[in-house]
Amino acid sequence: MQFATWNVNSLSVRLPQVLDWLSANPEVEVLALQETKLTDDKFPLQLLNEAGFQVHFFGQKTYNGVALISRTQTGADVVRNIPGMDCDMARVLSATYTAPNGQPVRVVNGYFPNGQAPGTDKFAYKMRWLTALREWLRGELVKTPQLILLGDFNITFDDLDVYDPVALHETIHCTTEERTHLQELIGLGLTDSHRLFPQPEKSYSWWDYRGFAFRRNNGLRIDHILVSDALKPFVTACSIDRLPRKNERPSDHTPVVLTLGATA
């Protein structure tokens, strides 16, 4: 059973690619999307239902937007955004599904703020948002110990996630402040599933559209899947699927896929 995350950078543009990818990856039970960029009334619910999928979605016009697409499960206890935080942006969508071991698993899909640049108001907002997310997740882990936090984090863990760590030192996605917040999420009892396994060098999930970045592999790993300590023993693989980035009119991100086994 697999869980995946993909920032599609406009679902209205990328819906055929999403459906094709799901068809080609039948083991994916839950796909978390970010940057759907659609208001709820424009979301292609009927098309996805007709294709056999169960969907929860939370959107806004032009920006942000998140969705959870499941192959067989409806998902329960759906929560939009971070409870207790005053935020009108569609950035977080959470639901509970059943893991291969038969236990509930909380899936938290996040489109983390970009932050623009250190020292800006948007960067300060990102820091507040990360703090609110961490404090809320602390309680979620108590309620549902098996938890997956996945999405577009807009943060790299370290220099291994950066194609040019010297040039990008202390720039957005790569600042000490952002990485400290990411490590504080880890400190809740979460693990970066990608690093549980040997990975190819220069494994990235995002490449700029400009400067032939994908062709040159000038990318960043900013799309992550974190698993709780209770779920970690069931993780059997985590990989980045580069193929969708080769599509015509691709998203600038590509899917990251987590595989869970039925037994530890």
Short mmCIF file of C-alpha atoms in Angstrom, two decimals:
data_model
loop_
_atom_site.label_atom_id
_atom_site.label_comp_id
_atom_site.label_asym_id
_atom_site.label_seq_id
_atom_site.Cartn_x
_atom_site.Cartn_y
_atom_site.Cartn_z
CA MET A 1 0.00 0.00 0.00
CA GLN A 2 1.37 3.37 -0.99
CA PHE A 3 0.86 7.00 0.00
CA ALA A 4 2.10 9.76 -2.29
CA THR A 5 2.45 13.52 -2.45
CA TRP A 6 2.52 15.75 -5.53
CA ASN A 7 2.39 19.50 -5.95
CA VAL A 8 0.59 19.66 -9.28
CA ASN A 9 0.81 23.45 -9.75
CA SER A 10 -2.78 23.75 -11.08
CA LEU A 11 -5.09 20.75 -11.14
CA SER A 12 -7.11 22.22 -13.99
CA VAL A 13 -3.99 21.94 -16.14
CA ARG A 14 -2.62 18.71 -14.70
CA LEU A 15 -5.75 16.59 -14.08
CA PRO A 16 -5.11 14.28 -17.08
CA GLN A 17 -1.56 13.74 -15.81
CA VAL A 18 -2.84 12.93 -12.32
CA LEU A 19 -5.31 10.37 -13.68
CA ASP A 20 -2.65 8.83 -15.92
CA TRP A 21 -0.22 8.62 -13.02
CA LEU A 22 -2.77 6.98 -10.73
CA SER A 23 -3.58 4.48 -13.47
CA ALA A 24 0.12 3.66 -13.83
CA ASN A 25 0.58 3.34 -10.06
CA PRO A 26 -2.23 1.08 -8.83
CA GLU A 27 -0.68 0.50 -5.40
CA VAL A 28 -1.13 4.17 -4.45
CA GLU A 29 -4.06 4.25 -2.04
CA VAL A 30 -3.87 7.92 -1.08
CA LEU A 31 -2.47 10.74 -3.21
CA ALA A 32 -2.05 14.13 -1.55
CA LEU A 33 -2.10 17.09 -3.94
CA GLN A 34 -0.96 20.64 -3.35
CA GLU A 35 -1.44 23.86 -5.33
CA THR A 36 -4.67 22.71 -6.91
CA LYS A 37 -5.45 26.42 -7.43
CA LEU A 38 -9.21 25.85 -7.63
CA THR A 39 -12.16 27.06 -5.61
CA ASP A 40 -14.25 24.20 -4.24
CA ASP A 41 -17.05 24.80 -6.75
CA LYS A 42 -14.55 24.35 -9.61
CA PHE A 43 -12.94 21.18 -8.25
CA PRO A 44 -13.32 18.21 -10.69
CA LEU A 45 -15.06 16.02 -8.12
CA GLN A 46 -17.42 14.34 -10.58
CA LEU A 47 -14.61 13.38 -12.96
CA LEU A 48 -12.57 11.86 -10.14
CA ASN A 49 -15.61 10.04 -8.71
CA GLU A 50 -16.41 8.65 -12.15
CA ALA A 51 -12.84 7.41 -12.36
CA GLY A 52 -13.46 5.50 -9.12
CA PHE A 53 -11.76 7.74 -6.57
CA GLN A 54 -12.90 9.13 -3.22
CA VAL A 55 -11.84 12.74 -2.72
CA HIS A 56 -11.60 15.44 -0.08
CA PHE A 57 -10.56 18.91 -1.20
CA PHE A 58 -10.04 22.41 0.14
CA GLY A 59 -9.32 25.22 -2.25
CA GLN A 60 -9.27 28.88 -3.08
CA LYS A 61 -9.01 30.94 -6.24
CA THR A 62 -5.67 31.17 -8.05
CA TYR A 63 -3.45 30.14 -5.14
CA ASN A 64 -2.80 27.23 -2.77
CA GLY A 65 -5.40 24.43 -2.53
CA VAL A 66 -4.98 20.87 -1.23
CA ALA A 67 -6.72 17.57 -1.89
CA LEU A 68 -6.65 13.93 -0.79
CA ILE A 69 -7.51 11.33 -3.42
CA SER A 70 -8.11 7.73 -2.29
CA ARG A 71 -8.58 4.66 -4.42
CA THR A 72 -10.86 2.73 -2.03
CA GLN A 73 -11.34 4.67 1.23
CA THR A 74 -13.56 7.64 2.00
CA GLY A 75 -11.37 9.04 4.77
CA ALA A 76 -12.73 10.15 8.13
CA ASP A 77 -12.42 13.03 10.60
CA VAL A 78 -11.58 15.54 7.90
CA VAL A 79 -10.01 18.79 9.15
CA ARG A 80 -9.20 21.87 7.09
CA ASN A 81 -6.17 24.00 7.94
CA ILE A 82 -4.53 24.20 11.38
CA PRO A 83 -7.15 24.42 14.12
CA GLY A 84 -6.62 27.47 16.29
CA MET A 85 -4.61 29.41 13.73
CA ASP A 86 -6.20 32.41 12.05
CA CYS A 87 -5.43 31.67 8.40
CA ASP A 88 -7.69 32.08 5.38
CA MET A 89 -5.39 30.21 2.99
CA ALA A 90 -6.16 26.64 1.89
CA ARG A 91 -2.95 24.95 3.01
CA VAL A 92 -3.72 21.88 5.13
CA LEU A 93 -6.15 19.00 4.72
CA SER A 94 -6.18 16.03 7.09
CA ALA A 95 -8.12 12.76 7.14
CA THR A 96 -7.86 9.33 8.72
CA TYR A 97 -7.46 6.18 6.63
CA THR A 98 -6.76 2.54 7.42
CA ALA A 99 -3.18 1.33 7.18
CA PRO A 100 -2.18 -2.17 5.98
CA ASN A 101 -1.94 -3.33 9.61
CA GLY A 102 -5.62 -2.50 10.07
CA GLN A 103 -4.97 0.46 12.34
CA PRO A 104 -6.02 4.07 11.67
CA VAL A 105 -3.41 6.31 10.11
CA ARG A 106 -3.77 10.07 10.19
CA VAL A 107 -2.73 11.69 6.91
CA VAL A 108 -1.86 15.38 7.10
CA ASN A 109 -1.40 17.00 3.70
CA GLY A 110 0.34 20.37 3.81
CA TYR A 111 1.26 23.07 1.36
CA PHE A 112 3.75 24.94 3.50
CA PRO A 113 4.18 28.69 2.93
CA ASN A 114 6.98 29.64 0.55
CA GLY A 115 8.25 32.47 2.72
CA GLN A 116 9.58 34.62 -0.16
CA ALA A 117 12.86 35.68 1.50
CA PRO A 118 14.36 35.99 4.99
CA GLY A 119 13.41 39.25 6.69
CA THR A 120 10.10 39.68 4.86
CA ASP A 121 6.60 39.59 6.29
CA LYS A 122 5.94 36.39 4.35
CA PHE A 123 8.95 34.76 5.99
CA ALA A 124 7.71 35.79 9.43
CA TYR A 125 4.30 34.30 8.56
CA LYS A 126 6.00 31.06 7.55
CA MET A 127 7.70 30.87 10.95
CA ARG A 128 4.38 31.43 12.76
CA TRP A 129 2.68 28.86 10.54
CA LEU A 130 5.35 26.24 11.24
CA THR A 131 5.05 26.84 14.97
CA ALA A 132 1.27 26.46 14.86
CA LEU A 133 1.56 23.28 12.78
CA ARG A 134 4.01 21.73 15.24
CA GLU A 135 1.88 22.48 18.28
CA TRP A 136 -1.23 21.08 16.63
CA LEU A 137 0.55 17.94 15.44
CA ARG A 138 1.73 17.26 18.96
CA GLY A 139 -1.88 16.59 19.93
CA GLU A 140 -2.67 14.72 16.72
CA LEU A 141 0.12 12.25 17.44
CA VAL A 142 -1.38 11.53 20.84
CA LYS A 143 -4.82 10.89 19.32
CA THR A 144 -3.56 8.86 16.34
CA PRO A 145 -0.01 7.55 16.87
CA GLN A 146 0.21 6.28 13.29
CA LEU A 147 0.56 9.54 11.37
CA ILE A 148 1.93 10.67 8.01
CA LEU A 149 2.81 14.32 7.39
CA LEU A 150 3.40 14.86 3.70
CA GLY A 151 3.33 17.59 1.11
CA ASP A 152 5.30 20.49 -0.30
CA PHE A 153 7.28 21.68 2.71
CA ASN A 154 9.18 24.42 0.86
CA ILE A 155 12.17 23.54 3.07
CA THR A 156 15.28 21.45 2.47
CA PHE A 157 16.64 19.30 5.28
CA ASP A 158 20.31 20.00 4.56
CA ASP A 159 22.80 20.58 1.78
CA LEU A 160 22.20 17.11 0.31
CA ASP A 161 18.78 18.41 -0.75
CA VAL A 162 20.28 21.33 -2.70
CA TYR A 163 21.96 21.28 -6.10
CA ASP A 164 24.23 24.22 -5.23
CA PRO A 165 24.45 24.60 -1.44
CA VAL A 166 27.10 27.32 -1.66
CA ALA A 167 25.15 29.64 -3.96
CA LEU A 168 21.89 28.98 -2.11
CA HIS A 169 23.30 29.20 1.42
CA GLU A 170 20.79 30.92 3.74
CA THR A 171 18.39 31.68 0.88
CA ILE A 172 14.71 30.73 1.02
CA HIS A 173 14.10 26.99 1.51
CA CYS A 174 17.66 26.66 2.81
CA THR A 175 17.85 28.96 5.83
CA THR A 176 18.88 27.87 9.30
CA GLU A 177 15.56 29.10 10.70
CA GLU A 178 13.49 27.00 8.30
CA ARG A 179 15.62 23.91 8.83
CA THR A 180 15.42 24.34 12.60
CA HIS A 181 11.62 24.30 12.36
CA LEU A 182 11.82 21.15 10.23
CA GLN A 183 14.00 19.46 12.83
CA GLU A 184 11.53 20.48 15.52
CA LEU A 185 8.84 18.63 13.58
CA ILE A 186 11.17 15.62 13.54
CA GLY A 187 11.54 16.07 17.29
CA LEU A 188 7.84 15.34 17.77
CA GLY A 189 8.60 11.73 16.87
CA LEU A 190 8.63 11.89 13.08
CA THR A 191 11.13 10.52 10.56
CA ASP A 192 12.04 11.56 7.03
CA SER A 193 11.05 8.37 5.21
CA HIS A 194 13.23 9.20 2.20
CA ARG A 195 16.36 8.96 4.32
CA LEU A 196 15.43 5.55 5.71
CA PHE A 197 16.75 3.98 2.51
CA PRO A 198 19.76 4.40 0.22
CA GLN A 199 18.90 6.97 -2.46
CA PRO A 200 20.58 8.12 -5.65
CA GLU A 201 22.83 11.14 -5.27
CA LYS A 202 21.20 14.47 -6.08
CA SER A 203 17.66 13.23 -5.52
CA TYR A 204 15.36 16.21 -5.93
CA SER A 205 11.61 16.72 -6.18
CA TRP A 206 11.44 20.25 -7.63
CA TRP A 207 13.17 21.95 -10.54
CA ASP A 208 12.64 25.50 -11.77
CA TYR A 209 11.03 25.84 -15.19
CA ARG A 210 13.82 28.21 -16.17
CA GLY A 211 17.40 27.61 -17.22
CA PHE A 212 16.93 23.97 -18.28
CA ALA A 213 16.98 23.16 -14.56
CA PHE A 214 15.44 19.70 -14.90
CA ARG A 215 17.73 18.71 -17.75
CA ARG A 216 20.72 19.84 -15.68
CA ASN A 217 19.25 18.37 -12.46
CA ASN A 218 19.51 21.72 -10.73
CA GLY A 219 16.83 20.96 -8.17
CA LEU A 220 15.78 20.90 -4.55
CA ARG A 221 14.20 18.23 -2.39
CA ILE A 222 11.37 20.15 -0.76
CA ASP A 223 8.55 17.58 -1.01
CA HIS A 224 8.68 15.25 1.96
CA ILE A 225 6.88 12.36 3.63
CA LEU A 226 7.41 12.18 7.39
CA VAL A 227 6.18 9.16 9.33
CA SER A 228 5.55 8.80 13.05
CA ASP A 229 7.56 6.45 15.26
CA ALA A 230 4.54 4.13 15.47
CA LEU A 231 4.38 3.85 11.67
CA LYS A 232 8.11 3.78 10.95
CA PRO A 233 8.52 -0.03 11.37
CA PHE A 234 6.00 -0.58 8.56
CA VAL A 235 7.81 1.57 5.99
CA THR A 236 9.39 -0.54 3.26
CA ALA A 237 10.34 2.09 0.66
CA CYS A 238 10.25 5.76 -0.25
CA SER A 239 11.12 7.05 -3.70
CA ILE A 240 10.90 10.07 -5.96
CA ASP A 241 9.21 9.44 -9.31
CA ARG A 242 10.91 11.71 -11.84
CA LEU A 243 8.88 10.54 -14.84
CA PRO A 244 5.99 13.07 -14.55
CA ARG A 245 8.51 15.92 -14.72
CA LYS A 246 9.20 14.80 -18.30
CA ASN A 247 5.57 15.28 -19.33
CA GLU A 248 4.49 17.95 -21.75
CA ARG A 249 3.46 20.95 -19.64
CA PRO A 250 4.61 19.30 -16.38
CA SER A 251 4.35 20.57 -12.86
CA ASP A 252 7.65 21.88 -11.56
CA HIS A 253 7.35 19.23 -8.79
CA THR A 254 7.23 15.45 -9.14
CA PRO A 255 5.61 12.79 -6.92
CA VAL A 256 7.18 11.27 -3.83
CA VAL A 257 5.89 7.80 -2.93
CA LEU A 258 5.87 5.99 0.44
CA THR A 259 5.32 2.22 0.63
CA LEU A 260 3.95 0.53 3.75
CA GLY A 261 4.01 -3.20 4.39
CA ALA A 262 1.37 -5.07 6.35
CA THR A 263 3.76 -6.20 9.07
CA ALA A 264 6.82 -4.71 10.73
#
